[in-house]
Tab-separated table of C-alpha atoms in Angstrom:
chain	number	residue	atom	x	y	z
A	1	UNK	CA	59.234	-5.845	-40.499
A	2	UNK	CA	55.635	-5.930	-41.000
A	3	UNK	CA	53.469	-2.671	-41.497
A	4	UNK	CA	52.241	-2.357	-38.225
A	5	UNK	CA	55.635	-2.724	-36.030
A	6	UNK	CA	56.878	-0.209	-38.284
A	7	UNK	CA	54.099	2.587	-38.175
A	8	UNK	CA	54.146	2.108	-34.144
A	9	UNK	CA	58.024	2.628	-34.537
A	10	UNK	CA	57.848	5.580	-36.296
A	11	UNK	CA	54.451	6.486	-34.194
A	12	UNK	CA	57.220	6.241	-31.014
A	13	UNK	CA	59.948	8.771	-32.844
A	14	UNK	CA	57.855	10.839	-33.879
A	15	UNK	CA	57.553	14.458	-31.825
A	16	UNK	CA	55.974	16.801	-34.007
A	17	UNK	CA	52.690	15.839	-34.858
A	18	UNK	CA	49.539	17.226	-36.579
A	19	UNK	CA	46.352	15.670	-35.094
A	20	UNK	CA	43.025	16.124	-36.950
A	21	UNK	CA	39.720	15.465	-35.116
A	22	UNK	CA	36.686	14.864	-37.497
A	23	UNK	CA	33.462	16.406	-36.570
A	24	UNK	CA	31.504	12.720	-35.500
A	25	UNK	CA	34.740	12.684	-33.057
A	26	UNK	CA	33.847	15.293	-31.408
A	27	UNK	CA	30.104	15.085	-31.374
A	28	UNK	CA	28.145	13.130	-28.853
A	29	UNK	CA	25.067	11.441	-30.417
A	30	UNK	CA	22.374	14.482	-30.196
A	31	UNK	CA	24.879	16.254	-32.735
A	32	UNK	CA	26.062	18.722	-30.125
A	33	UNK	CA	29.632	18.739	-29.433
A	34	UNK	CA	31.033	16.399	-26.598
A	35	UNK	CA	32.217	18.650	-23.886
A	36	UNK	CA	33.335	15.342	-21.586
A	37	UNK	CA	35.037	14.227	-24.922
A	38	UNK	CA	36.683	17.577	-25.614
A	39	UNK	CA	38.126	18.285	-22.186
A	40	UNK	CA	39.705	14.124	-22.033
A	41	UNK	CA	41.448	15.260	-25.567
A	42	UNK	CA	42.600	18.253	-23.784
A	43	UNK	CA	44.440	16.650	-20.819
A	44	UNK	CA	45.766	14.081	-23.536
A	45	UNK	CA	47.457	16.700	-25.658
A	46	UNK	CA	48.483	18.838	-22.596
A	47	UNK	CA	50.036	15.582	-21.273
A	48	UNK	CA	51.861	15.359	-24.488
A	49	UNK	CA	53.129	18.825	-24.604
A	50	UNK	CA	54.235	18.441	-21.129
A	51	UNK	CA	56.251	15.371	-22.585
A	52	UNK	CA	57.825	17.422	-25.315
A	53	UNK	CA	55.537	16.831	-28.090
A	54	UNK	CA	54.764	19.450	-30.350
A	55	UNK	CA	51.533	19.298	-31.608
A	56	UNK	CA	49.265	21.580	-34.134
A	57	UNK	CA	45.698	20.363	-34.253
A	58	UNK	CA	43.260	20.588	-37.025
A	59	UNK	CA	39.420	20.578	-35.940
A	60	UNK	CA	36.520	19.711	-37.523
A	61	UNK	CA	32.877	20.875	-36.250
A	62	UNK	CA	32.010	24.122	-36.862
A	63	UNK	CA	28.871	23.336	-38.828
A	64	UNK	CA	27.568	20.497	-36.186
A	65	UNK	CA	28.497	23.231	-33.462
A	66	UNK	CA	27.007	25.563	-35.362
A	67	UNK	CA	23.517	23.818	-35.822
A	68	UNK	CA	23.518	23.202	-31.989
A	69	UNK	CA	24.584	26.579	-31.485
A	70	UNK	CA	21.231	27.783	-33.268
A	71	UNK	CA	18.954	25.134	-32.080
A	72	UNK	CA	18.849	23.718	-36.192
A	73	UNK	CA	17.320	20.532	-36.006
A	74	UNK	CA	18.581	19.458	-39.614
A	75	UNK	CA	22.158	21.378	-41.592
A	76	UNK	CA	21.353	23.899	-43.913
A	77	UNK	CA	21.815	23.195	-47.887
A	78	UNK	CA	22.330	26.370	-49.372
A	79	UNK	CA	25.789	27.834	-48.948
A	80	UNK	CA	24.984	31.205	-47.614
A	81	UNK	CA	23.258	29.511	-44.282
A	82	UNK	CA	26.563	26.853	-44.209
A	83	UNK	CA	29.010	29.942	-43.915
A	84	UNK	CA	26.717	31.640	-41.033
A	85	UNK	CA	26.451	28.421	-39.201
A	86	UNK	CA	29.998	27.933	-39.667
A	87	UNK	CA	30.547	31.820	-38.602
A	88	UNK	CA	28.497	31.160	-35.474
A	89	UNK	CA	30.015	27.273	-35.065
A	90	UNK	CA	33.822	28.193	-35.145
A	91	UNK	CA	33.355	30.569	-32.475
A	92	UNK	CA	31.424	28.046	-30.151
A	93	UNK	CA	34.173	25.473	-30.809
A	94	UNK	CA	37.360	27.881	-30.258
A	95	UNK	CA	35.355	29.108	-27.133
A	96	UNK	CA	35.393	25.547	-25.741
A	97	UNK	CA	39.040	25.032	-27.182
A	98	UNK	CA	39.886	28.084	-24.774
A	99	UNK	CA	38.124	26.918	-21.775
A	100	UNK	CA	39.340	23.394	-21.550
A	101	UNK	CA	43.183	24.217	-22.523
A	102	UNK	CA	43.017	27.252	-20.388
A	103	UNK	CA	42.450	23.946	-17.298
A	104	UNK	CA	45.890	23.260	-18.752
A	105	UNK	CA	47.773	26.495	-18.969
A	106	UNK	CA	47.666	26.224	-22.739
A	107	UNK	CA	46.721	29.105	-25.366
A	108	UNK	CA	45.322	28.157	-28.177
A	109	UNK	CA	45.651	30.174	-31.638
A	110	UNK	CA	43.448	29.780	-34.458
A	111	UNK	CA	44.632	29.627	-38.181
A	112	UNK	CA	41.456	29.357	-40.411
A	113	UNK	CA	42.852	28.649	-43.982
A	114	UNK	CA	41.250	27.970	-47.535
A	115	UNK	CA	42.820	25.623	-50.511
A	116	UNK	CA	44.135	28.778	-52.313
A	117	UNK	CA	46.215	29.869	-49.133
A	118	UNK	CA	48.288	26.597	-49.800
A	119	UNK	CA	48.658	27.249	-53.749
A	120	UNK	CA	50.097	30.401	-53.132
A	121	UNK	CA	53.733	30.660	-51.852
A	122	UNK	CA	53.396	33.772	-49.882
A	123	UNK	CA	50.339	32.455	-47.806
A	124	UNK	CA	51.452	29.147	-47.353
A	125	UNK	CA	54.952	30.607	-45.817
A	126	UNK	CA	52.968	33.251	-44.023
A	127	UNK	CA	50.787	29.791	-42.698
A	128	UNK	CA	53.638	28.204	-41.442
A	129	UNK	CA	55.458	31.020	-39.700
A	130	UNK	CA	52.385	31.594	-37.855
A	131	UNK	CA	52.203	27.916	-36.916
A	132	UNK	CA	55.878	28.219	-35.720
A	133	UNK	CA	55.543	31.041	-34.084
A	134	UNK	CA	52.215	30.156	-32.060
A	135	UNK	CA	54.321	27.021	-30.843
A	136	UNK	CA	57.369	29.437	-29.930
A	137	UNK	CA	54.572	30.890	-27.973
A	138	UNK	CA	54.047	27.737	-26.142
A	139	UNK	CA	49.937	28.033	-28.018
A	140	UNK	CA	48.304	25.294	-29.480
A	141	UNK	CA	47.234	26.093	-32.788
A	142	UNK	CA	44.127	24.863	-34.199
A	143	UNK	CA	43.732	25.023	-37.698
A	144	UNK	CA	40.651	25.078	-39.815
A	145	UNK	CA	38.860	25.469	-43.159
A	146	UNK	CA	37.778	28.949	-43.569
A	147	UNK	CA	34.453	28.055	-44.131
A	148	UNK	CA	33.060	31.381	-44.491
A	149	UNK	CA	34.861	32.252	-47.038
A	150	UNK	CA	35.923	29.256	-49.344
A	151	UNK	CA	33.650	28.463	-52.320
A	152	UNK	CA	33.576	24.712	-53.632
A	153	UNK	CA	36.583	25.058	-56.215
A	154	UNK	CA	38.857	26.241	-53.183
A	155	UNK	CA	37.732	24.206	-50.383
A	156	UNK	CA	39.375	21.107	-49.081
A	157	UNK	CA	36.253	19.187	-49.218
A	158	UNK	CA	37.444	17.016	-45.963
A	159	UNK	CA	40.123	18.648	-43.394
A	160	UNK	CA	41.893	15.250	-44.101
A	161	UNK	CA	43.207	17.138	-47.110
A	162	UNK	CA	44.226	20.188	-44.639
A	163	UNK	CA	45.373	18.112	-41.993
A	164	UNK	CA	47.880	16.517	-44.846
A	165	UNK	CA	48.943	19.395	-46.123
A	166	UNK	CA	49.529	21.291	-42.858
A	167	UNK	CA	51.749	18.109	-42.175
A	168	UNK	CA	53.738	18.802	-44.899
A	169	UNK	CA	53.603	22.630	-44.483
A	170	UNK	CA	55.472	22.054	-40.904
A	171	UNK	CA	57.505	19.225	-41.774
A	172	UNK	CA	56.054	17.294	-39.093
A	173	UNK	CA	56.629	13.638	-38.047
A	174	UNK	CA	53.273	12.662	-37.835
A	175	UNK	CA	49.508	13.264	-38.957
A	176	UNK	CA	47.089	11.486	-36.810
A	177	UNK	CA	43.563	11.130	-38.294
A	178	UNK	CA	40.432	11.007	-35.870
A	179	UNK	CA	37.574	10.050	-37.205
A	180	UNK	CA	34.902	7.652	-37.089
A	181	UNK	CA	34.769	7.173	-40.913
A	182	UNK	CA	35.599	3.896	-42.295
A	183	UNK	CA	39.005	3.878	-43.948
A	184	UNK	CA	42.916	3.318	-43.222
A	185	UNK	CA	42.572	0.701	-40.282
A	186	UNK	CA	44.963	-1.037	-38.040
């Protein structure tokens, strides 16, 4: 069976899913997140949920939402001003998370996690009971890098990383990648 047929096979199956939207995704071309973009995704995933997909969603953009946020023309360098964008960013982007599931009668939860949370047994169970239990709740978690926190031996570097290892962390069926970065292609 060649590569493809099978991936959209297993694509078909699968029911519990962990999508992760890079930030370029969700931008429109002035930087600023896509609001038009944002609420399409939004009816998608409620659509799915409806269907009987379960799905935990991992978000990128809380330094580009940030920037916008504080009318920076270029991202900041030094890592003190990336963990206050990101500070001011994540709550811009959770905001808009809100508003456009709300449309949809969905709750969203937010899970902001660091490397070290996933080399550490206690955290990583406490991570995934958390992500269960906001999906008992009928929420749609959205996971991110604790940017405010992590220093560069901790963080993920990408949330492709995160996105994988939440996948594993909730023995899901599925990780779908977003992103307009040049890479695994069909």
């Amino acid at each position: 069976m060649p590569s493809t047929q099978l991936r959209q096979n297993e694509l078909a199956a699968a029911r519990r899913l962990v999508v992760k939207f890079g930030s370029q995704v969700l931008s429109g071309p002035d930087g600023r997140i896509d609001v038009d973009y944002v609420r399409g995704m939004a009816k998608q995933i409620a659509d799915l949920t409806s269907r009987g997909f379960e799905i935990t969603m991992v978000s990128s953009g809380s330094i580009s939402a940030g920037c916008a946020e504080l009318g920076l023309r270029e991202r900041p360098r030094d890592v003190a001003a990336l963990q206050a964008v990101a500070a001011v960013g994540q709550r811009r982007l959770m905001a808009l998370f809100h508003d456009v599931f709300a449309a949809h009668d969905i709750e969203v939860g937010q899970v902001l996690v660091t490397r070290g949370d996933f080399d550490d047994r206690g955290r990583f169970l406490n991570i995934r009971n958390c992500v269960n239990q906001l999906h008992a709740f009928g929420c749609l978690p959205v996971i991110n890098e604790n940017d405010t926190v992590a220093v560069e031996e901790i963080r993920f570097g990408d949330n492709d990383l995160l996105a994988a290892m939440m996948c594993n962390a909730l023995r899901a069926d599925a990780l779908v990648l977003l992103t307009v970065v040049d890479g695994l292609l069909d």
